[in-house]
Tab-separated table of C-alpha atoms in Angstrom:
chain	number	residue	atom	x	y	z
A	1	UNK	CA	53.222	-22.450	-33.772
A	2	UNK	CA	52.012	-24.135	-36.545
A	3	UNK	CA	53.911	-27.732	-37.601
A	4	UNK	CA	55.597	-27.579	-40.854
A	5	UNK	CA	55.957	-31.504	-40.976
A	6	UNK	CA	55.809	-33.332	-44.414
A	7	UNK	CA	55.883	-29.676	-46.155
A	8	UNK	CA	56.854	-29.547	-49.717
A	9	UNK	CA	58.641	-26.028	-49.992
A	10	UNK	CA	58.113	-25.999	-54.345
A	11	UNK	CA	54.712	-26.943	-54.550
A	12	UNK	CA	53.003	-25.749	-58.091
A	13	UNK	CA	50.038	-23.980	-55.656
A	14	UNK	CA	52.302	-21.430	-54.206
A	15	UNK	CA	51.465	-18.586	-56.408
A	16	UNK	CA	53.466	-15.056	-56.296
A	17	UNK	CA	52.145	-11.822	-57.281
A	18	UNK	CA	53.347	-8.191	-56.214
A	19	UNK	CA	55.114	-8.561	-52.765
A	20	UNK	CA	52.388	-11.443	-51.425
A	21	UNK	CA	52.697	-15.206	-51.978
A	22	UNK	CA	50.053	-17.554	-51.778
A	23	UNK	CA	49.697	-21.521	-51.152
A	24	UNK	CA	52.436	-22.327	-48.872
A	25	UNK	CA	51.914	-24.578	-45.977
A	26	UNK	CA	51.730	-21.955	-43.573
A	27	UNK	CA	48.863	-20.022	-45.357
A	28	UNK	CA	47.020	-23.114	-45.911
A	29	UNK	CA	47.736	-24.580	-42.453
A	30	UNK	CA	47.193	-21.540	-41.088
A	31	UNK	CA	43.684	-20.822	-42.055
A	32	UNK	CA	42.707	-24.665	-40.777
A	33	UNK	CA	44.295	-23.472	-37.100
A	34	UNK	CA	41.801	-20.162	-37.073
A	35	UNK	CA	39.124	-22.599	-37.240
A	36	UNK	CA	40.227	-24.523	-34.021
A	37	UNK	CA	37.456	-24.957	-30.969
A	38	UNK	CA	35.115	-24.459	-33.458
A	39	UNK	CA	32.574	-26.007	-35.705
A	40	UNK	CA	31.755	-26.349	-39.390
A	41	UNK	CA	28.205	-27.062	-40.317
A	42	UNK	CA	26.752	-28.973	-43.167
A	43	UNK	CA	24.789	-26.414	-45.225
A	44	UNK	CA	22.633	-27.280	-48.578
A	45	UNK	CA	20.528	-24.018	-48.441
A	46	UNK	CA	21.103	-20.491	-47.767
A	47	UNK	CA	18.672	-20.359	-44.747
A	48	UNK	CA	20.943	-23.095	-43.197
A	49	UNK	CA	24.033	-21.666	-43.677
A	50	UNK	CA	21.945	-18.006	-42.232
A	51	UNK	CA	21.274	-20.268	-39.033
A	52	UNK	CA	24.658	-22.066	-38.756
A	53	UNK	CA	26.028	-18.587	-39.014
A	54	UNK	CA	23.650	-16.948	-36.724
A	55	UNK	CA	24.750	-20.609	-34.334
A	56	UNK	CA	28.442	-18.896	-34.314
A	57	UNK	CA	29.736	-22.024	-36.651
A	58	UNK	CA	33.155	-20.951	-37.945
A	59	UNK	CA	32.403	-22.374	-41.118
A	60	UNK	CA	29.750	-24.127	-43.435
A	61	UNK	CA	30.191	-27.095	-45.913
A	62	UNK	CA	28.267	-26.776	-48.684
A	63	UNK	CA	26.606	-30.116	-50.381
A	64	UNK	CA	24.462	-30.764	-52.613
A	65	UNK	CA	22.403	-33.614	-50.838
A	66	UNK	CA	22.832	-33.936	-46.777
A	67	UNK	CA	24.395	-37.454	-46.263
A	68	UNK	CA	21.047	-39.199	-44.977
A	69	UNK	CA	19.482	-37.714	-48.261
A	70	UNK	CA	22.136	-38.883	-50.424
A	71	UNK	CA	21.884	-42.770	-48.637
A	72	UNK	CA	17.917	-42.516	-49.970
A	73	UNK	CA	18.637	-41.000	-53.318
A	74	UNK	CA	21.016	-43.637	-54.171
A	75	UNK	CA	23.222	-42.862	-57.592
A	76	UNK	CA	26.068	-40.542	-58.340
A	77	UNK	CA	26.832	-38.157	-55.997
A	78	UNK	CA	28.583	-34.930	-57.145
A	79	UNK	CA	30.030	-31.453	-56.440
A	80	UNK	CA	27.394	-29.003	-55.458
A	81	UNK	CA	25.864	-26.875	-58.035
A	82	UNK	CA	28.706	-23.637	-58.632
A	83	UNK	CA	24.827	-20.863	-58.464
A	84	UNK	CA	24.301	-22.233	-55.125
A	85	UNK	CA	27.754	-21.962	-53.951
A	86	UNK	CA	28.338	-18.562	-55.030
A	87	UNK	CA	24.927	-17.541	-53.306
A	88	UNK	CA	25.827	-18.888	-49.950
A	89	UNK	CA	29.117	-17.338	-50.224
A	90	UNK	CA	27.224	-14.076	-50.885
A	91	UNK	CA	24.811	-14.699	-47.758
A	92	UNK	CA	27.356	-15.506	-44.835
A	93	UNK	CA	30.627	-13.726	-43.662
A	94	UNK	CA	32.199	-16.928	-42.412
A	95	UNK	CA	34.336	-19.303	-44.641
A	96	UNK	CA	32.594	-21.708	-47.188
A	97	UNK	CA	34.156	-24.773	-47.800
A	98	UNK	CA	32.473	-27.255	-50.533
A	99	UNK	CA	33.069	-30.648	-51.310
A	100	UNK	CA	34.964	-32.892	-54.386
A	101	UNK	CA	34.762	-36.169	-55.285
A	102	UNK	CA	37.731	-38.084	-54.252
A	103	UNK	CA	40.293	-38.297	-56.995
A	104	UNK	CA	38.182	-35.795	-58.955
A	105	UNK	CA	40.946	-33.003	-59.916
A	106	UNK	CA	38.587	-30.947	-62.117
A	107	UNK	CA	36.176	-30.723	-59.614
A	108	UNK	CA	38.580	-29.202	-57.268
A	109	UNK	CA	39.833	-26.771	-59.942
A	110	UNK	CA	36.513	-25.507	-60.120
A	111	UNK	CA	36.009	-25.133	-56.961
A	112	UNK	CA	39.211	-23.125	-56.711
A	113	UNK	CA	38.235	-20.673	-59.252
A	114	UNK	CA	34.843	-20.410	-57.101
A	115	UNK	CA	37.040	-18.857	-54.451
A	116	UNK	CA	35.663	-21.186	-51.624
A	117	UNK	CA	38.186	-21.150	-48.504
A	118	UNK	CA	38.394	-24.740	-48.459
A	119	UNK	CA	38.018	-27.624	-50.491
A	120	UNK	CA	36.699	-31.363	-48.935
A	121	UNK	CA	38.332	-34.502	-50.962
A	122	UNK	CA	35.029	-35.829	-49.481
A	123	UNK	CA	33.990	-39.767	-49.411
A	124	UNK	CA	30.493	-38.527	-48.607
A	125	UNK	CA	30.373	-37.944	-52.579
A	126	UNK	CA	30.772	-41.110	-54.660
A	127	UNK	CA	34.744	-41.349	-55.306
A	128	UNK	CA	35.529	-40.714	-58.797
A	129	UNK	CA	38.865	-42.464	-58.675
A	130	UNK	CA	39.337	-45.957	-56.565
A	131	UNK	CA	42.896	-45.692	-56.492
A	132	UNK	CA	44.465	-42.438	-55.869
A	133	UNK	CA	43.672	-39.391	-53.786
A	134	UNK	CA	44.273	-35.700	-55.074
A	135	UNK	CA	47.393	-34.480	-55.262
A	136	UNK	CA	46.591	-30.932	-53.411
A	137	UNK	CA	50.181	-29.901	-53.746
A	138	UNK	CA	49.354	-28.447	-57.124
A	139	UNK	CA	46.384	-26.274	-55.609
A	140	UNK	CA	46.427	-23.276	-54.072
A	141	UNK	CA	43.406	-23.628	-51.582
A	142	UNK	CA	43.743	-25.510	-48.969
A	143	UNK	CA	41.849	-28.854	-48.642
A	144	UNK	CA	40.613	-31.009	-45.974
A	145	UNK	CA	40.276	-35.117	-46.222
A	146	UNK	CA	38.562	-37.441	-43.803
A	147	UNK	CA	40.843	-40.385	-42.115
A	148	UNK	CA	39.859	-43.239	-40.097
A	149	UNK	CA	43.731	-43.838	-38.858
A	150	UNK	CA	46.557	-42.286	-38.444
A	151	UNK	CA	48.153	-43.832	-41.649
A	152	UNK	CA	45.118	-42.252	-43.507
A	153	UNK	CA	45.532	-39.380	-42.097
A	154	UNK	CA	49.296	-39.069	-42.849
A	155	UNK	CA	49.169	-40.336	-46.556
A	156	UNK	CA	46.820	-37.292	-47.043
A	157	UNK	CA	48.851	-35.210	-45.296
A	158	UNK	CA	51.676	-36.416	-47.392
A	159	UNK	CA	49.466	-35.593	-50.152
A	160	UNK	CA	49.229	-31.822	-48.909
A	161	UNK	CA	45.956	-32.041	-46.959
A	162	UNK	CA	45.923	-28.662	-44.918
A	163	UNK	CA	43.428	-29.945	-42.268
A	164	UNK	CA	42.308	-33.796	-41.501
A	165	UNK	CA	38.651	-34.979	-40.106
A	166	UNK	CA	38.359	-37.960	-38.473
A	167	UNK	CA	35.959	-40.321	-40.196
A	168	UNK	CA	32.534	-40.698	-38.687
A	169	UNK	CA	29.710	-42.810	-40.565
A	170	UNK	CA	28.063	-39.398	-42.200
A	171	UNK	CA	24.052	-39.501	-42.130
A	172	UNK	CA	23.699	-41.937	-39.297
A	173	UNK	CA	23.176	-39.144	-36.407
A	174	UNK	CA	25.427	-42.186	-34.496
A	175	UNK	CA	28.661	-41.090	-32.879
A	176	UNK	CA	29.984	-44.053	-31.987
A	177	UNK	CA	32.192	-44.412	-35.354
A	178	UNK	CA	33.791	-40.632	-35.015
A	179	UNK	CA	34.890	-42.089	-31.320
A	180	UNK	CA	36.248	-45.392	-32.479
A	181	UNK	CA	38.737	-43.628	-35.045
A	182	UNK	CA	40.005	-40.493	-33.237
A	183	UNK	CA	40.742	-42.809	-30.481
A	184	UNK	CA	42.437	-44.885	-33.446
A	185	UNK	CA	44.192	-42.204	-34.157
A	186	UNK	CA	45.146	-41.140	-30.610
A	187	UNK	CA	46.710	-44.970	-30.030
A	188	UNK	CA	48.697	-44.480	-33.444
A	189	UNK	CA	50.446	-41.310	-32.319
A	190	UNK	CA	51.169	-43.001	-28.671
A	191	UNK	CA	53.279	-45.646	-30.432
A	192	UNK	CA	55.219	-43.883	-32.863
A	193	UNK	CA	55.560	-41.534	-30.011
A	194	UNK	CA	56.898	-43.778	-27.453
A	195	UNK	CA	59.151	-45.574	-30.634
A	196	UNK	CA	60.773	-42.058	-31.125
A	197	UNK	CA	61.460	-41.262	-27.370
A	198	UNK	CA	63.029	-44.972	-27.657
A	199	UNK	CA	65.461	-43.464	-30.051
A	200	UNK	CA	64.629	-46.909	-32.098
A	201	UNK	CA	65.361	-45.988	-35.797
A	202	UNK	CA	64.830	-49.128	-37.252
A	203	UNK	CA	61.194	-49.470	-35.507
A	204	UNK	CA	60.294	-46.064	-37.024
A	205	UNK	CA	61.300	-47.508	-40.321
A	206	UNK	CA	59.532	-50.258	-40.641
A	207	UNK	CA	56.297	-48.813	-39.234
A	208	UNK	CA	56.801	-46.027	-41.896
A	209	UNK	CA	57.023	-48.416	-44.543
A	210	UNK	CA	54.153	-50.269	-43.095
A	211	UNK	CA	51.789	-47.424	-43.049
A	212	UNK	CA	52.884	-46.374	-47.048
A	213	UNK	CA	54.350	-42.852	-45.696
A	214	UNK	CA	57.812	-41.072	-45.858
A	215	UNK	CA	59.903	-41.898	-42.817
A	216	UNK	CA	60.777	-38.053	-42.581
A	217	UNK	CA	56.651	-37.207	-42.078
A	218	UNK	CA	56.444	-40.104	-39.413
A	219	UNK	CA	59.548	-39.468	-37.657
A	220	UNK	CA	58.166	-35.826	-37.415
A	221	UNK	CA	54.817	-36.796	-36.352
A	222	UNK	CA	56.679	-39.088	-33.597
A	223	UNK	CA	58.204	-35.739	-32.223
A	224	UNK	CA	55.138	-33.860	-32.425
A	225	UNK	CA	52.646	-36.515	-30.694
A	226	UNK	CA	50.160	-35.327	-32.439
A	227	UNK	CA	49.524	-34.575	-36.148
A	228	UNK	CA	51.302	-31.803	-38.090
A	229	UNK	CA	47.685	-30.393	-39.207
A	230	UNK	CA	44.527	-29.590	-37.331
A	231	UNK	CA	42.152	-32.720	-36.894
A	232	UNK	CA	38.269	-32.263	-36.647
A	233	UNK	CA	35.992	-35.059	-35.734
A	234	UNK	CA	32.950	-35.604	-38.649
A	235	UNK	CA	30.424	-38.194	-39.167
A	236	UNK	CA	27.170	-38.970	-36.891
A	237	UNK	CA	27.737	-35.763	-34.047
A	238	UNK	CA	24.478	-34.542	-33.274
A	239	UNK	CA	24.089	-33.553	-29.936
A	240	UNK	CA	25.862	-31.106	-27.318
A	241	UNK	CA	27.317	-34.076	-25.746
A	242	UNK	CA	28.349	-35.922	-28.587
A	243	UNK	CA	30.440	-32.979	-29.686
A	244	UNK	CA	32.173	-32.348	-26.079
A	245	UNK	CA	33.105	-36.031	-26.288
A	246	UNK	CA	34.966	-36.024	-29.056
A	247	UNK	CA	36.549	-32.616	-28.089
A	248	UNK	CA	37.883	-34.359	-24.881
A	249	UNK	CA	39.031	-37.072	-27.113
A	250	UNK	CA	42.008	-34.751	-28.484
A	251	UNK	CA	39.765	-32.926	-31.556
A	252	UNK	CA	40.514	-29.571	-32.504
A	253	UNK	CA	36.801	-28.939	-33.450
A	254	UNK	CA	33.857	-30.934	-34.822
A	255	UNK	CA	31.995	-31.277	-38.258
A	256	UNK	CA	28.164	-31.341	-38.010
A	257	UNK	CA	26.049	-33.013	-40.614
A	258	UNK	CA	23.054	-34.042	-41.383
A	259	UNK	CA	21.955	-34.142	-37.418
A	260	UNK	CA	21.080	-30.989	-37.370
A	261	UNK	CA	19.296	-30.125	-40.168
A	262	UNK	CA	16.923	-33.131	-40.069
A	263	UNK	CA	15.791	-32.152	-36.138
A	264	UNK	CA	12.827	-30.126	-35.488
A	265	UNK	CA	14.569	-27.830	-32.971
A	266	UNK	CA	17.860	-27.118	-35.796
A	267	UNK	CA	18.266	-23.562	-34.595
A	268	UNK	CA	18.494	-24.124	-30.857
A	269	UNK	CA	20.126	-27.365	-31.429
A	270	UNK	CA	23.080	-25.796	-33.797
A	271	UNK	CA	23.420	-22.708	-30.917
A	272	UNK	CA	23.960	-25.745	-28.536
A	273	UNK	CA	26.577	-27.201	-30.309
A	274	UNK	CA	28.648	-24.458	-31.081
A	275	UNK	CA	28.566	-23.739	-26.914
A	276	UNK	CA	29.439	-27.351	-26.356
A	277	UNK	CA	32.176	-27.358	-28.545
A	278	UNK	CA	33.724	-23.942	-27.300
A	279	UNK	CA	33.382	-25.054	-23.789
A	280	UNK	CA	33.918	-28.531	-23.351
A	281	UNK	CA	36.477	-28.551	-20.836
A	282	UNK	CA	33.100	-27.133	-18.373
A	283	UNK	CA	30.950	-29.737	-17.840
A	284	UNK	CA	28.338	-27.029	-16.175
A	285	UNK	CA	28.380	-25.170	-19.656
A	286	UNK	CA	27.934	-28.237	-21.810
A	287	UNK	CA	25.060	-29.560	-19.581
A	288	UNK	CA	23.173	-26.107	-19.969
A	289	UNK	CA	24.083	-26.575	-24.021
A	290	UNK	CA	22.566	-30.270	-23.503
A	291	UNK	CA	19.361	-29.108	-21.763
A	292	UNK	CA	18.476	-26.613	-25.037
A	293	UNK	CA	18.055	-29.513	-26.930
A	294	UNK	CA	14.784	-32.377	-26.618
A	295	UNK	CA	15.945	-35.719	-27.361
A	296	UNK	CA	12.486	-36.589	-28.480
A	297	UNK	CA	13.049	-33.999	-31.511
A	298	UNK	CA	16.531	-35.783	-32.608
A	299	UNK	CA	17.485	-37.795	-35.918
A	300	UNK	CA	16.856	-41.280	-35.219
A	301	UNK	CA	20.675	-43.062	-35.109
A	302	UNK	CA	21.254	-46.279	-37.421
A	303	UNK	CA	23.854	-48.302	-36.551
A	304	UNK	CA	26.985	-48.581	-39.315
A	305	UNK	CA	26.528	-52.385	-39.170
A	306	UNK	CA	22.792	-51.804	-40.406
A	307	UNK	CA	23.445	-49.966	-43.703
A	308	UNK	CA	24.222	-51.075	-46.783
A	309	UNK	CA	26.988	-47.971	-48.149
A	310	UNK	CA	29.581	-47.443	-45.352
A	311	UNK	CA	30.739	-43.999	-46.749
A	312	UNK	CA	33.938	-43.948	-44.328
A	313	UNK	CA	35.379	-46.830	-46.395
A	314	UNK	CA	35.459	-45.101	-49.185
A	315	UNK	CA	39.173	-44.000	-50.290
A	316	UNK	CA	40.465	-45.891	-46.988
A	317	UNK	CA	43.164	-47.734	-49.227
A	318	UNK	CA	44.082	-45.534	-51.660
């Protein structure tokens, strides 16, 4: 059953027309749950979003630049070009999501009026506003933001994010961010968790306050033990392994960048994944998905403390 915790019941989104209403939280919460055990692929191309289709990914994110192309280009980066959208949306039968600039509203618009399934408040594109977030109550598609806690992750759920990620270091081909903040998140939810079987009020108060959200989203979070939306892992998964970690870990499914698409075995390596992902609780399966792959033919990792722009920072405050 999917959690209606934090929903706002007269959002501007909801839309009615004939006997059908669109925008609620279920629709939009709804849609993120179909995509559970599975995984959405980084696409800039056509051909790539052919193969991450062909793969079985559930879903492709379109970009403009891949992450580790953005980190050499250096500058603005923006919304992906609307032509190359559309013809990737024509090409594929599985949802397209695309991504926004953080705090960019007219971005988003237009990629509502593109139709995509999804929209990403993404920090992989330069933000466009330091201090707030998008207020995704007002849209009808549903949108997805990346969190590196769970007081991230609850301020954009608060916000009306349909579906959270948890923050990797995009571009590094490194997983070892993505595991430091699902785990993050996984410690968060044990304490308010073991706070609300205390029946201590007053704790869950304060740490509400302390993390900037609504008592009434925490306190249902608390009862949950988990969060009210589906949670992917993003940001530096690039093997079969890396994605049946993070699986294990408590993730719903996996986002997979720039890793694949900058290997010289991308087809075979993307098929792996996908296998990995769906059967991660069978370590036979997911050492056959491993043994597809050549580890001399992967991205080289960088370590986040090596780089100058940390891309998971970006929006953290807000």
């Amino acid at each position: 059953m999917i959690s209606l915790a934090g929903d706002v019941t007269d959002a501007k989104g909801i839309i009615e027309f004939d006997d059908s209403v669109c925008g609620t939280s279920v629709v939009k919460r709804g849609f993120a749950h179909m995509l559970k055990n599975g995984v959405v692929m980084d696409v800039t191309t056509v051909e790539q979003a052919k193969i991450a289709e062909k793969a079985g990914a559930v879903s492709v994110m379109v970009l403009d630049k891949l992450p580790s192309d953005i980190r050499k280009a250096g500058g603005v980066a923006r919304t992906a070009s609307v032509k190359i959208i559309k013809e990737i949306m024509d090409s594929v039968t599985i949802p397209v999501m695309a991504k926004c600039r953080i705090g960019h509203g007219y971005e988003a618009k237009i990629l509502a009026e593109t139709n995509v399934d999804m929209i990403d408040e993404s920090e992989v594109l330069t933000p466009a506003d330091e201090l707030r977030h998008i207020w995704k109550w007002d849209y009808t598609a549903p949108f997805v933001n990346g969190a590196r806690s769970l007081e991230e992750a609850l301020r954009r759920i608060e916000e009306g994010a349909a579906m959270i990620r948890t923050k990797g270091e995009p571009g590094t081909g490194n997983v070892a961010e993505a595991i430091t903040h699902i785990k993050k998140v996984n410690d968060g939810l044990r304490l308010i968790k073991a706070v609300y079987d205390s029946d201590d009020t007053q704790e869950l108060v304060r740490i509400s306050r302390q993390m900037r959200v609504s008592y009434e989203l925490v306190k249902e979070t608390a009862k949950l033990g988990r969060l009210p939306v589906v949670n992917f892992a993003a940001g530096g998964i690039a093997t079969p392994a890396d994605a049946a970690y993070l699986m294990s870990l408590g993730c719903d499914g996996v986002f997979v960048g720039s890793g694949i698409f900058s290997t010289d075995d991308a087809e075979r390596r993307a098929y792996a994944i996908v296998l990995a992902t769906t059967y991660w609780e069978d370590p036979v399966k997911v050492a056959k998905a491993q043994n597809m792959i050549d580890e001399r033919q992967s991205m080289l990792g960088l370590d986040a403390a090596s780089i100058d722009l940390n891309m998971q920072e970006r929006g953290a405050n807000a």
